[in-house]
Short mmCIF file of N, CA and C in Angstrom, two decimals:
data_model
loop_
_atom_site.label_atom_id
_atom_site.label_comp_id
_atom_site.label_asym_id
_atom_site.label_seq_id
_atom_site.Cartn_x
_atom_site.Cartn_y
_atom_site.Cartn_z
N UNK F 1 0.85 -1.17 0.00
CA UNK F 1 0.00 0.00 0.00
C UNK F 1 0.90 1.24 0.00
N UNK F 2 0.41 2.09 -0.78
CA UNK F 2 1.35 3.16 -1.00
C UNK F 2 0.48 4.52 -0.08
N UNK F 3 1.23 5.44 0.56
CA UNK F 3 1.30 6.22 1.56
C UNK F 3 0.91 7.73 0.95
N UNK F 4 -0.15 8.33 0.92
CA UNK F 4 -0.52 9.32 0.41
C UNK F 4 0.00 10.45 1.07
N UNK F 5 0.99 11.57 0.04
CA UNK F 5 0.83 12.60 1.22
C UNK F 5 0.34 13.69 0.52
N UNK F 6 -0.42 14.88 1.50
CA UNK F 6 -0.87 16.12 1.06
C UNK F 6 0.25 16.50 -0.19
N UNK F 7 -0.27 17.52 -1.12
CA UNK F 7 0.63 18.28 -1.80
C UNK F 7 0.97 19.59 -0.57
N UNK F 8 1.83 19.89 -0.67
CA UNK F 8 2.66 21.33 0.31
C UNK F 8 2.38 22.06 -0.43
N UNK F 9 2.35 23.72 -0.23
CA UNK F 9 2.31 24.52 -0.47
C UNK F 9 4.03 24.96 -0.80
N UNK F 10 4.03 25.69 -1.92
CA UNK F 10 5.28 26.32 -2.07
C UNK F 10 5.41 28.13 -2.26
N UNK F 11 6.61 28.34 -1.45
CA UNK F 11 7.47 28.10 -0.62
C UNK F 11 6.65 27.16 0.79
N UNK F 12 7.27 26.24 0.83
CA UNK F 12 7.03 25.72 1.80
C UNK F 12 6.64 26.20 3.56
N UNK F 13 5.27 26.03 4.19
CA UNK F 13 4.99 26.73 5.09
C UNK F 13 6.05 26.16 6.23
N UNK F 14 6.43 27.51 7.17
CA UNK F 14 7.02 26.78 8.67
C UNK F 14 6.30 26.13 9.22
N UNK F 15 7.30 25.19 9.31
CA UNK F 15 6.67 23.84 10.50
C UNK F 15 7.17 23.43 11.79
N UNK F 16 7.40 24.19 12.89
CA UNK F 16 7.41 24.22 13.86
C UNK F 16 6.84 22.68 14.79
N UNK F 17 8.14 22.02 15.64
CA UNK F 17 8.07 21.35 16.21
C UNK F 17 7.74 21.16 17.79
N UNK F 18 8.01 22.51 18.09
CA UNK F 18 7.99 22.75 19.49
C UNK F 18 8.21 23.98 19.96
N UNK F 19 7.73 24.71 21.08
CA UNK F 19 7.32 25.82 21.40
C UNK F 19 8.07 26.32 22.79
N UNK F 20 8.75 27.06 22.73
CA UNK F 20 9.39 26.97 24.53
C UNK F 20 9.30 28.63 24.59
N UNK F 21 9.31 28.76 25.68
CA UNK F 21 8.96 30.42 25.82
C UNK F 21 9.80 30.94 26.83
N UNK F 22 10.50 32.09 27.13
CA UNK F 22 11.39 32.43 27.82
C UNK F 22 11.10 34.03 28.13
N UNK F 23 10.81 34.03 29.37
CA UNK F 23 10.47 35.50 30.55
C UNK F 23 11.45 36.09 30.99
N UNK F 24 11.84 37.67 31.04
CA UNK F 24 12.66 38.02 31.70
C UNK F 24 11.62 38.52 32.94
N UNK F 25 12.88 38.26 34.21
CA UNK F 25 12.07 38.66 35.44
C UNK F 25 12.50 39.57 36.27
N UNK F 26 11.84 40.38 37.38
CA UNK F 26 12.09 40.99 38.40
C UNK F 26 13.30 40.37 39.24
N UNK F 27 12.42 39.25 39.48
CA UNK F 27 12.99 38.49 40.91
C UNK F 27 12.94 37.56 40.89
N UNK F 28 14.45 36.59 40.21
CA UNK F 28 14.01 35.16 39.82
C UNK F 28 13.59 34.32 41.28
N UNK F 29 14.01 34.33 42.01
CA UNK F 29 13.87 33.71 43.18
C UNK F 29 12.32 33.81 43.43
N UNK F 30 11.39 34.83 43.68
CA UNK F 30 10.28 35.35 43.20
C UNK F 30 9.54 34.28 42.42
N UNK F 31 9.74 34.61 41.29
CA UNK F 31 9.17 33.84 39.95
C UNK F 31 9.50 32.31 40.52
N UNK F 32 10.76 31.54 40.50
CA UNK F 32 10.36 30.01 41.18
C UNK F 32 9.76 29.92 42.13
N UNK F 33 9.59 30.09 43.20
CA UNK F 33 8.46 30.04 43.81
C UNK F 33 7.35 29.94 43.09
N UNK F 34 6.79 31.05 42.89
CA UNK F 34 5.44 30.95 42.01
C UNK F 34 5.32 29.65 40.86
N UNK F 35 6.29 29.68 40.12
CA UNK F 35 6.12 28.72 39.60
C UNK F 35 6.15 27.46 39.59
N UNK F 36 7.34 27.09 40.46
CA UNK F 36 7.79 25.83 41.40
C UNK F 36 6.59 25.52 42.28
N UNK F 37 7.04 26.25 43.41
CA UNK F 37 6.10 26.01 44.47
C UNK F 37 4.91 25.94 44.67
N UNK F 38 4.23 26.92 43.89
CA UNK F 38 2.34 27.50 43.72
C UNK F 38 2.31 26.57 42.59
N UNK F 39 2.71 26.94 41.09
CA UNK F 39 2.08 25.99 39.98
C UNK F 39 2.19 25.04 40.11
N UNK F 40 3.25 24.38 40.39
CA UNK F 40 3.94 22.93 40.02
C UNK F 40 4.85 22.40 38.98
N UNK F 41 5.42 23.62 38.43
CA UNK F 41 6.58 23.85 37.54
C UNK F 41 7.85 22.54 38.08
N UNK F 42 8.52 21.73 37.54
CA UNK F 42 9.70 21.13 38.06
C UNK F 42 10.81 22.04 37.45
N UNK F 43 11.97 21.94 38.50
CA UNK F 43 12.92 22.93 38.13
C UNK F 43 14.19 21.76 37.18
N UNK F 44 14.43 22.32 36.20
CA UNK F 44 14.98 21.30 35.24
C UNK F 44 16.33 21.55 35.65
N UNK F 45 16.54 22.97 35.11
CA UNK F 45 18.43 23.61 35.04
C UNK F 45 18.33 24.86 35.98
N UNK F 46 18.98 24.75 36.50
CA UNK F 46 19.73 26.28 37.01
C UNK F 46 21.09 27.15 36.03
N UNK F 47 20.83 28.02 35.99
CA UNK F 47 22.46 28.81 34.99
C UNK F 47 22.49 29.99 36.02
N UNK F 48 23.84 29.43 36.47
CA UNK F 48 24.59 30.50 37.15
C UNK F 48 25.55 31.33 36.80
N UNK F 49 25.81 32.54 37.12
CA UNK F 49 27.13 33.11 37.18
C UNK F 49 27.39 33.86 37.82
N UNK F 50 28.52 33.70 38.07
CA UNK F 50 29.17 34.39 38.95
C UNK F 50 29.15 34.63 40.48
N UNK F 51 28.29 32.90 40.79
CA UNK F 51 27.66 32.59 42.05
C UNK F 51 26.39 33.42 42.30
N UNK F 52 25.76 33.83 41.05
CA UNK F 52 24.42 34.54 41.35
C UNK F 52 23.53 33.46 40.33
N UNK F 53 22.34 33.09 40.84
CA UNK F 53 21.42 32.32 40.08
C UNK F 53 20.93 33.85 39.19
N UNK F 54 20.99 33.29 37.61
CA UNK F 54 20.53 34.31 36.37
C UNK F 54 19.25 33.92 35.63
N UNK F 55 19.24 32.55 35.68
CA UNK F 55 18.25 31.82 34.53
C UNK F 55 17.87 30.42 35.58
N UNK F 56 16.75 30.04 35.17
CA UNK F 56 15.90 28.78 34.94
C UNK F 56 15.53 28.33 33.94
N UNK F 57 15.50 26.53 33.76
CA UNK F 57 14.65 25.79 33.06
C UNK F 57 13.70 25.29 33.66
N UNK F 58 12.16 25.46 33.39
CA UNK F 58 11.54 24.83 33.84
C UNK F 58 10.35 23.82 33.27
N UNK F 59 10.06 22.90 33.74
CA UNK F 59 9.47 22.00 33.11
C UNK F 59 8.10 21.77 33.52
N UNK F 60 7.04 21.52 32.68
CA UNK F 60 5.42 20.68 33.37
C UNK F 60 5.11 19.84 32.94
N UNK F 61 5.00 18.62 32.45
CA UNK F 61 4.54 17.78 31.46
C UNK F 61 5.36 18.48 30.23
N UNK F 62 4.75 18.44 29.24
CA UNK F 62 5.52 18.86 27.83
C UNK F 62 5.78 20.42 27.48
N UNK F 63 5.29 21.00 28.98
CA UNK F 63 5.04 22.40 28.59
C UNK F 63 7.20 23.07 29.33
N UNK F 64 7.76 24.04 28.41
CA UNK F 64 8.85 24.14 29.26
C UNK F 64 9.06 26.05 29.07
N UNK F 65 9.40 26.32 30.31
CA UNK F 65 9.27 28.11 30.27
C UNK F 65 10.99 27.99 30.88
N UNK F 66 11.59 29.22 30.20
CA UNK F 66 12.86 29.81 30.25
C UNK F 66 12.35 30.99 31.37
N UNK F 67 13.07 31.08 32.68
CA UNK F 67 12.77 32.84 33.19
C UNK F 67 14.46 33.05 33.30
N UNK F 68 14.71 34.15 33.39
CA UNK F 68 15.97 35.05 33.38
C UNK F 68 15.60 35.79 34.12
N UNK F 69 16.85 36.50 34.93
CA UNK F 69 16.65 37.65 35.32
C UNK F 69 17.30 38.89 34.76
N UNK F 70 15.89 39.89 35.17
CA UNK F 70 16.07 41.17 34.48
C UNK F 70 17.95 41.98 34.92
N UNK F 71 19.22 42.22 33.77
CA UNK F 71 20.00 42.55 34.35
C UNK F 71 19.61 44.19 34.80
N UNK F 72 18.88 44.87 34.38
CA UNK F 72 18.44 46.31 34.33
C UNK F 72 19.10 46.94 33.48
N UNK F 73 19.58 46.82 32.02
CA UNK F 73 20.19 46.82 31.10
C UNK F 73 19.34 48.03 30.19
N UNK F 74 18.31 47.94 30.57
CA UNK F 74 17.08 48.45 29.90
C UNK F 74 15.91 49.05 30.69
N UNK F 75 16.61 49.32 31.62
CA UNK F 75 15.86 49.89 33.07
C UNK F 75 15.05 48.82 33.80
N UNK F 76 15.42 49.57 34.97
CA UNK F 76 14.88 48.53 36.45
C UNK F 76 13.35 48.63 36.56
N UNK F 77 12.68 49.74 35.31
CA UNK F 77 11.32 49.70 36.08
C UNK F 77 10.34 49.61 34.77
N UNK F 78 10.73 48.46 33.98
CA UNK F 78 10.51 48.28 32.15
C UNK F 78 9.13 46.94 32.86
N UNK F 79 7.78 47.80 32.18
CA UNK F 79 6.38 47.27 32.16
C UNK F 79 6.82 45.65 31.73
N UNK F 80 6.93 44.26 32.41
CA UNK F 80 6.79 43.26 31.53
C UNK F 80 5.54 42.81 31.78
N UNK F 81 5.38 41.68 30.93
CA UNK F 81 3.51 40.59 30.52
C UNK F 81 2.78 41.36 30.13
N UNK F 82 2.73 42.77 29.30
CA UNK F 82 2.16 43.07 28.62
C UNK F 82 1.34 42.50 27.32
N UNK F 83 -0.15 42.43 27.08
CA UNK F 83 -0.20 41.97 25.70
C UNK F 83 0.10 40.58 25.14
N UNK F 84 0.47 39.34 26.51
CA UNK F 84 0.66 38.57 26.16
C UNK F 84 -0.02 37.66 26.95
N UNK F 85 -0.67 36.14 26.91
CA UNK F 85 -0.41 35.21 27.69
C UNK F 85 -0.25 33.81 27.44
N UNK F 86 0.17 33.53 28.53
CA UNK F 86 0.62 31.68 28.49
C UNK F 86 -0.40 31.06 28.23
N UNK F 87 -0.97 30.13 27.69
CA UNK F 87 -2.41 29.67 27.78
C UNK F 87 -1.74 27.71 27.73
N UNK F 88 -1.76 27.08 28.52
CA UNK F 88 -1.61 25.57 28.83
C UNK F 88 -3.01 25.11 28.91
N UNK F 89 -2.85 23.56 28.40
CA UNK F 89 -3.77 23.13 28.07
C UNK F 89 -3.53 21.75 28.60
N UNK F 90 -4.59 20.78 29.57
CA UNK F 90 -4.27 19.67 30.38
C UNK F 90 -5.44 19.17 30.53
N UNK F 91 -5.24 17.73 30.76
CA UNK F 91 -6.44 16.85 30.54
C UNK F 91 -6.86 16.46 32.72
N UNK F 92 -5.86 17.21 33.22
CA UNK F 92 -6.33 16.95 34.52
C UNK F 92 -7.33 18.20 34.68
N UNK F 93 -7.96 17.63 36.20
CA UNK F 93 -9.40 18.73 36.57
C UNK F 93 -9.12 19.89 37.27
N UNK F 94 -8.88 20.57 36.48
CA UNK F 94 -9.11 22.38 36.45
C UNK F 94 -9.36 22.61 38.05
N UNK F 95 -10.29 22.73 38.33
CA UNK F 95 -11.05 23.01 39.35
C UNK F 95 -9.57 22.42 41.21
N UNK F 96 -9.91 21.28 40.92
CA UNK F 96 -8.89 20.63 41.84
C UNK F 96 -7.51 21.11 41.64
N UNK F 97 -6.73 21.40 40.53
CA UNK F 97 -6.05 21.94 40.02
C UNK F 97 -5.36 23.58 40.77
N UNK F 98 -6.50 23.85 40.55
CA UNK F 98 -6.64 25.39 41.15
C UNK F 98 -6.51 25.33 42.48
N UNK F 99 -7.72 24.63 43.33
CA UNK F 99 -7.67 24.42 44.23
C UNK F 99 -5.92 24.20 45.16
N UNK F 100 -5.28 23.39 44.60
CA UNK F 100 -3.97 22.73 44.80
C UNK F 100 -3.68 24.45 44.72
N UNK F 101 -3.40 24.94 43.86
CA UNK F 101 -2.39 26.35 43.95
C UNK F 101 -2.67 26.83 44.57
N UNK F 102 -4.17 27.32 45.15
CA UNK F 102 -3.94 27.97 46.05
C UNK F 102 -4.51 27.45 47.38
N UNK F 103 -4.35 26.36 47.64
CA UNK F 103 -3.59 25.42 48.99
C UNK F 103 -1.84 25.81 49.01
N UNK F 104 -1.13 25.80 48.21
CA UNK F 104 -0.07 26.62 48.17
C UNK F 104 0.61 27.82 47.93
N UNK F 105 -0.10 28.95 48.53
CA UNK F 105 0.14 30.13 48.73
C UNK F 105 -0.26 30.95 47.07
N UNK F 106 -0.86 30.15 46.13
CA UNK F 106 -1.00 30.71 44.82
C UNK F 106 -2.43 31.29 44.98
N UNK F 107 -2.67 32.47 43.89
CA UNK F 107 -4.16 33.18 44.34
C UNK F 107 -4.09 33.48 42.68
N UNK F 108 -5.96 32.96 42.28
CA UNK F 108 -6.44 32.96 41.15
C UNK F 108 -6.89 34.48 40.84
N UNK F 109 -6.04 34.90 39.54
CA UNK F 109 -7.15 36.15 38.64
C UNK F 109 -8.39 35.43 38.45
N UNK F 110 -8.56 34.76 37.77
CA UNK F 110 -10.05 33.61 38.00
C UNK F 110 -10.56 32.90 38.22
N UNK F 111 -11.43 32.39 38.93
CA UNK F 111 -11.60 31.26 38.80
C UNK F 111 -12.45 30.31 37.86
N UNK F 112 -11.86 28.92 38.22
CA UNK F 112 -12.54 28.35 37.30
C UNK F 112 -13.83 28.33 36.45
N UNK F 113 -13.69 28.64 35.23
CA UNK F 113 -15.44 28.66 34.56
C UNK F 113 -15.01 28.21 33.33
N UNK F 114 -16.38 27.26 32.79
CA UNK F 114 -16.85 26.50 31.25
C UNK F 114 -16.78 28.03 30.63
N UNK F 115 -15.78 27.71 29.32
CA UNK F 115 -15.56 28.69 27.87
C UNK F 115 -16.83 28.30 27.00
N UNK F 116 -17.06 29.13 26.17
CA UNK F 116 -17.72 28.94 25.21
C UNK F 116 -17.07 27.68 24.42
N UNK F 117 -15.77 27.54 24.19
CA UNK F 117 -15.63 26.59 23.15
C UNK F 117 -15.45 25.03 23.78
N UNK F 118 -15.90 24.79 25.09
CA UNK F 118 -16.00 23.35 25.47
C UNK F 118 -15.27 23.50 26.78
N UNK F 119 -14.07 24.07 26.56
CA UNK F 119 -13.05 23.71 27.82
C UNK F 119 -13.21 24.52 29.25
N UNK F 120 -12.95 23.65 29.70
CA UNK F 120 -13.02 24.86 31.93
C UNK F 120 -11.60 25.53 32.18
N UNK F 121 -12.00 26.50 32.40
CA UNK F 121 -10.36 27.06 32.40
C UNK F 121 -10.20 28.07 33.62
N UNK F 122 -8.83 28.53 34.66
CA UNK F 122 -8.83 29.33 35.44
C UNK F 122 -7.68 30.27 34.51
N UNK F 123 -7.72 31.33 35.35
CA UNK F 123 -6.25 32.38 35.32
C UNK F 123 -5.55 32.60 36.60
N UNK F 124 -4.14 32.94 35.70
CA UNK F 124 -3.14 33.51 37.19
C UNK F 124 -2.65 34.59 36.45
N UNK F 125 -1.96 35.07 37.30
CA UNK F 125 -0.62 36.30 36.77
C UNK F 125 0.39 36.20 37.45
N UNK F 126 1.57 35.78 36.52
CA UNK F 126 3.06 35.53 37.48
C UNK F 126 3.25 37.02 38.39
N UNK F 127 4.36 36.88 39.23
CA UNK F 127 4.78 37.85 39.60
C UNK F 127 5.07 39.50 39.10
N UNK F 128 5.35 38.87 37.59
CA UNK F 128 5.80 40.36 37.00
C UNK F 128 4.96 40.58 36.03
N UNK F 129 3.24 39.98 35.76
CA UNK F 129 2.17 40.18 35.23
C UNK F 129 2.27 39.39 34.11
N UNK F 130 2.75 38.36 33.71
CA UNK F 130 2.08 37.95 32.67
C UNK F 130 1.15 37.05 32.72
N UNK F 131 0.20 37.32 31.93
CA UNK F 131 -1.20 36.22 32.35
C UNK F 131 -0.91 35.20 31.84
N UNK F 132 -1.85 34.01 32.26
CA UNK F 132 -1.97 32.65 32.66
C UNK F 132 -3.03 31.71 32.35
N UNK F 133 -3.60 31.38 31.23
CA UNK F 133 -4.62 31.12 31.81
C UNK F 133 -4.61 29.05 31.46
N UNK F 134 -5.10 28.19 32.40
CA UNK F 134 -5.09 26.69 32.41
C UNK F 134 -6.23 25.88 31.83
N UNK F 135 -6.21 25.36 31.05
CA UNK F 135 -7.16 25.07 30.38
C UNK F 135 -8.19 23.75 30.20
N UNK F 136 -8.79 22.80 30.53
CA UNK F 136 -8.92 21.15 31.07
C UNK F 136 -9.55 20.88 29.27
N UNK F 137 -9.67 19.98 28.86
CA UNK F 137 -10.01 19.70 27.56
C UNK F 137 -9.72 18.18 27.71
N UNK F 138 -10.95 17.36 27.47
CA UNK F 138 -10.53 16.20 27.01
C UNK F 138 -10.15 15.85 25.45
N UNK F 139 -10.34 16.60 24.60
CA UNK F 139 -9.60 16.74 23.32
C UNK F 139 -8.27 16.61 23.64
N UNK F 140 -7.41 16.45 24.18
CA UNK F 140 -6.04 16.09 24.03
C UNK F 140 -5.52 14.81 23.92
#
């Protein structure tokens, strides 16, 4: 049996394998916590220098966020999470979910509520505002 494939479009569209996203922060120490401790982020890598923690890897299931810290290179008092947010998407229950964060010192911009398009979803906002929002979908 022979294996059909689509015709492509030419120039050929980007095809993107994977998605990783990387925050500069206030206060990395700050930010793990929140993310470590409150979300449930696992801490993958540390990058140090100069005996000062600068950067994190962090991991959730397949989801992985880069934070840095802000050197003030570009000023100490530069608006970040503007205009943007994280939006994760998980087949565990939302609700309990939430609950868990903030059993650990984490506090919801929303709480949990059914979207119009099927899924239950809450919000957060990291430390230095970028929104959040978690999404339950059994489509995955």
């Amino acid at each position: 049996m022979t294996e059909h494939r689509p015709i492509r479009s030419e120039p050929e569209a980007f095809r993107a394998r994977e998605l990783n996203v990387a925050l500069t922060v206030n206060d990395i120490e700050r930010s793990l916590t929140f993310y470590c401790d409150q979300v449930g982020f696992h801490l993958k890598e540390r990058y140090e220098q100069d005996g000062a923690l600068r950067g994190a890897a962090l991991v959730a299931g397949e989801a992985n966020i880069m934070i840095s810290q802000d050197d003030g290179a570009l000023g100490t008092d530069r608006v970040k999470g503007q205009g943007m947010r994280l939006y994760f998407s998980t087949v565990q229950d939302v609700d309990e979910f939430a609950a868990t964060i903030e059993a650990r010192g984490g506090s919801l911009a929303v709480q949990p509520r059914d979207m119009p398009w099927g899924a239950r979803a809450f919000d957060l906002v990291d430390p230095d505002g970028f929104k959040i929002t978690i999404a339950q979908s059994e489509e995955l």
